[in-house]
PDB file of C-alpha atoms in Angstrom:
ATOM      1  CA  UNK C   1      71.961 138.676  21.819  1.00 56.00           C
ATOM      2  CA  UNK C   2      72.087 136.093  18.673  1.00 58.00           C
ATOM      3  CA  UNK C   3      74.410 133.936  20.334  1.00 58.00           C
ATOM      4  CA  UNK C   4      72.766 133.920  24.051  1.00 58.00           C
ATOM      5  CA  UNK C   5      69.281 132.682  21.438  1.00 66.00           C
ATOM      6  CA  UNK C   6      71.236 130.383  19.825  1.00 63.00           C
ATOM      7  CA  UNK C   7      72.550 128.754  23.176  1.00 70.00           C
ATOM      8  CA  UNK C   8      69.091 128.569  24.614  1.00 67.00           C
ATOM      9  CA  UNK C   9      67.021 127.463  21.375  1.00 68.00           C
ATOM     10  CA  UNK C  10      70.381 124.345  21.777  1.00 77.00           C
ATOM     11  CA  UNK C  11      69.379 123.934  25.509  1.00 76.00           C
ATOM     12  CA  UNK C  12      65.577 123.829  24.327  1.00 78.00           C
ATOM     13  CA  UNK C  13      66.480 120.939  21.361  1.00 80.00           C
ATOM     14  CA  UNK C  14      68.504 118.652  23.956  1.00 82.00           C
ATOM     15  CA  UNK C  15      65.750 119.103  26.913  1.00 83.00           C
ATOM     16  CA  UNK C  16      63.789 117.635  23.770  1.00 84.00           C
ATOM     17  CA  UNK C  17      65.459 114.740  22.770  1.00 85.00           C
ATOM     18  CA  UNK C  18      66.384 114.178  26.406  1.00 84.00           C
ATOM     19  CA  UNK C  19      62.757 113.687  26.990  1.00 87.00           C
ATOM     20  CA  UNK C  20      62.051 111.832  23.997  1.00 90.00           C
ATOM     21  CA  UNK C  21      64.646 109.181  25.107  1.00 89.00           C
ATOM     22  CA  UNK C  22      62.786 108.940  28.485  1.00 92.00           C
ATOM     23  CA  UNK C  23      59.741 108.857  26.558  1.00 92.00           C
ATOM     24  CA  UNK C  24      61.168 105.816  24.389  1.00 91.00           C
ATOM     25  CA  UNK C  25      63.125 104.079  27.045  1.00 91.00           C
ATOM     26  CA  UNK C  26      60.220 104.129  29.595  1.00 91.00           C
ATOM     27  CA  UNK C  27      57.733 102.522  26.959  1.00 89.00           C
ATOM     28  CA  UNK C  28      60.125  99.367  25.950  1.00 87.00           C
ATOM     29  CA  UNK C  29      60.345  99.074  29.949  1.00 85.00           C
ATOM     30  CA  UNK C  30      56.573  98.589  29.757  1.00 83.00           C
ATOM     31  CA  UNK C  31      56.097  96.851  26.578  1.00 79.00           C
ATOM     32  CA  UNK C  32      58.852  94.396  28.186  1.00 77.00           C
ATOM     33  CA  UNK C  33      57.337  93.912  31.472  1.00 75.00           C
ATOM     34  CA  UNK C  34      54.169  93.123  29.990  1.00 72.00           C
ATOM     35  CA  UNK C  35      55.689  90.435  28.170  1.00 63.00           C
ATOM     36  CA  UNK C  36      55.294  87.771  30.913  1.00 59.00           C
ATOM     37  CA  UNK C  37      52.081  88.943  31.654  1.00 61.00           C
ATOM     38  CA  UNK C  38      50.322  88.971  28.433  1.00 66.00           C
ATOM     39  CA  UNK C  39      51.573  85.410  27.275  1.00 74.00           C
ATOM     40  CA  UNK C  40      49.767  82.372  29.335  1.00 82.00           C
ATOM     41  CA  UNK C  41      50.809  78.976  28.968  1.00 90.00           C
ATOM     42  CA  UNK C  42      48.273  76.077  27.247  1.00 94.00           C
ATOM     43  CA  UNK C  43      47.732  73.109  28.949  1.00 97.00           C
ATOM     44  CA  UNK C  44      45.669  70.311  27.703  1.00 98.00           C
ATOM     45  CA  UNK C  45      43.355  67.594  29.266  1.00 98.00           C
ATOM     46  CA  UNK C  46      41.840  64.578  27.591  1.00 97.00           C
ATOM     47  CA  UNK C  47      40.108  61.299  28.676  1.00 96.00           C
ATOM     48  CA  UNK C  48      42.861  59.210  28.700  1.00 95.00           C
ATOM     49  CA  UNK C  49      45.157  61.814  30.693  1.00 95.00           C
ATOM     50  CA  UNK C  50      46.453  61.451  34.071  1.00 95.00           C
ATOM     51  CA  UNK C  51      46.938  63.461  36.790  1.00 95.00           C
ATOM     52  CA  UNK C  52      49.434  61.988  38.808  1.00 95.00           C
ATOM     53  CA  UNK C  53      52.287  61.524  34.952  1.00 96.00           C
ATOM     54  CA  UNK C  54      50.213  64.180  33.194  1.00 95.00           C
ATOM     55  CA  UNK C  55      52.336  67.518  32.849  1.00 96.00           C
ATOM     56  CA  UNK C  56      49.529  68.776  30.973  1.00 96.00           C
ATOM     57  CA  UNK C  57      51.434  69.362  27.926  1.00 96.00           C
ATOM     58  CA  UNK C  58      50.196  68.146  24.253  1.00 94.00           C
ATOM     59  CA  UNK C  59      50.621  63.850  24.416  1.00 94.00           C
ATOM     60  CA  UNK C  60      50.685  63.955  28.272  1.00 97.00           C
ATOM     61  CA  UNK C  61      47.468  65.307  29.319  1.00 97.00           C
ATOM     62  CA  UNK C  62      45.740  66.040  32.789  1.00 97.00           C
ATOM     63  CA  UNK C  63      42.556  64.032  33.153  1.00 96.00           C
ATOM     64  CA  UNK C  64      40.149  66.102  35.333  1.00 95.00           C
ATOM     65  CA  UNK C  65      39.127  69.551  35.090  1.00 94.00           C
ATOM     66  CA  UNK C  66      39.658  69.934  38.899  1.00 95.00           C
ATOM     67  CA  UNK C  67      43.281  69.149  38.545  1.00 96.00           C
ATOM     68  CA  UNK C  68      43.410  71.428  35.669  1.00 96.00           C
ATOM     69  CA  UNK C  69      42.183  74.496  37.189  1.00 96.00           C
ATOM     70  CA  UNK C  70      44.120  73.601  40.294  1.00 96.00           C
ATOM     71  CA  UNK C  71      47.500  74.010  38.410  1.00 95.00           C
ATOM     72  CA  UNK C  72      46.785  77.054  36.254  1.00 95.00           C
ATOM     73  CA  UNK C  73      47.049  80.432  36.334  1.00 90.00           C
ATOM     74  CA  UNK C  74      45.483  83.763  35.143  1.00 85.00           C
ATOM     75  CA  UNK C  75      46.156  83.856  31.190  1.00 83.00           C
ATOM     76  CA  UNK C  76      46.710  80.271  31.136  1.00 90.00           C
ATOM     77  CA  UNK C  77      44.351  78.093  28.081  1.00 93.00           C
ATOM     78  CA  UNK C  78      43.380  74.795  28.541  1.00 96.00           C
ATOM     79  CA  UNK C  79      42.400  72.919  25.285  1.00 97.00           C
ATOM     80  CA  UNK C  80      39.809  70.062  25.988  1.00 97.00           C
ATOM     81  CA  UNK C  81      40.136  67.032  23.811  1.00 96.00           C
ATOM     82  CA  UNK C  82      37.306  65.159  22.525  1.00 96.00           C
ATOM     83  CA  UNK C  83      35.666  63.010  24.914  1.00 94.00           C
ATOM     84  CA  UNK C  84      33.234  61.846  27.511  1.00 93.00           C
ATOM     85  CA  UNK C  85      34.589  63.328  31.010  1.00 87.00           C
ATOM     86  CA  UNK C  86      32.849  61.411  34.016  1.00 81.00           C
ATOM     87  CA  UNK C  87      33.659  62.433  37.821  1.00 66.00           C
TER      88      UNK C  87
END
């Protein structure tokens, strides 16, 4: 009777850890995945950017707000340098 206890209470502890492998390996899948989606991109736009060369990266700006938004996504931040914006 000892020994059938003993072979159940070693099922019992690897059902366990089993589990708390899934349990591990299914939150790095998550935490992973949501890598990509947490982390936008930053763009920038300033008064003497352009939207036609303008990548929208820091020294080669977008000019307009409309071409901006156009461009980005969800997530994404778009720092505004000083300025007067017309149009």
């Amino acid at each position: 009777m000892a020994f059938f206890t003993l072979k159940l209470y070693r099922k019992q502890s690897i059902r366990k850890k089993n589990m708390q492998i899934k349990k591990i390996f299914l939150f790095l899948v998550l935490v992973l995945s949501l890598n990509g989606i947490c982390f936008g991109a930053t763009y920038y736009m300033a008064t003497d950017g352009s939207d036609t060369t303008g990548d929208g990266s820091s020294g080669n700006e977008w000019l307009t707000l409309q071409h901006s938004m156009a461009l980005m996504s969800g997530g994404d931040t778009l720092i505004i340098r000083d300025g007067v914006y017309t149009g």
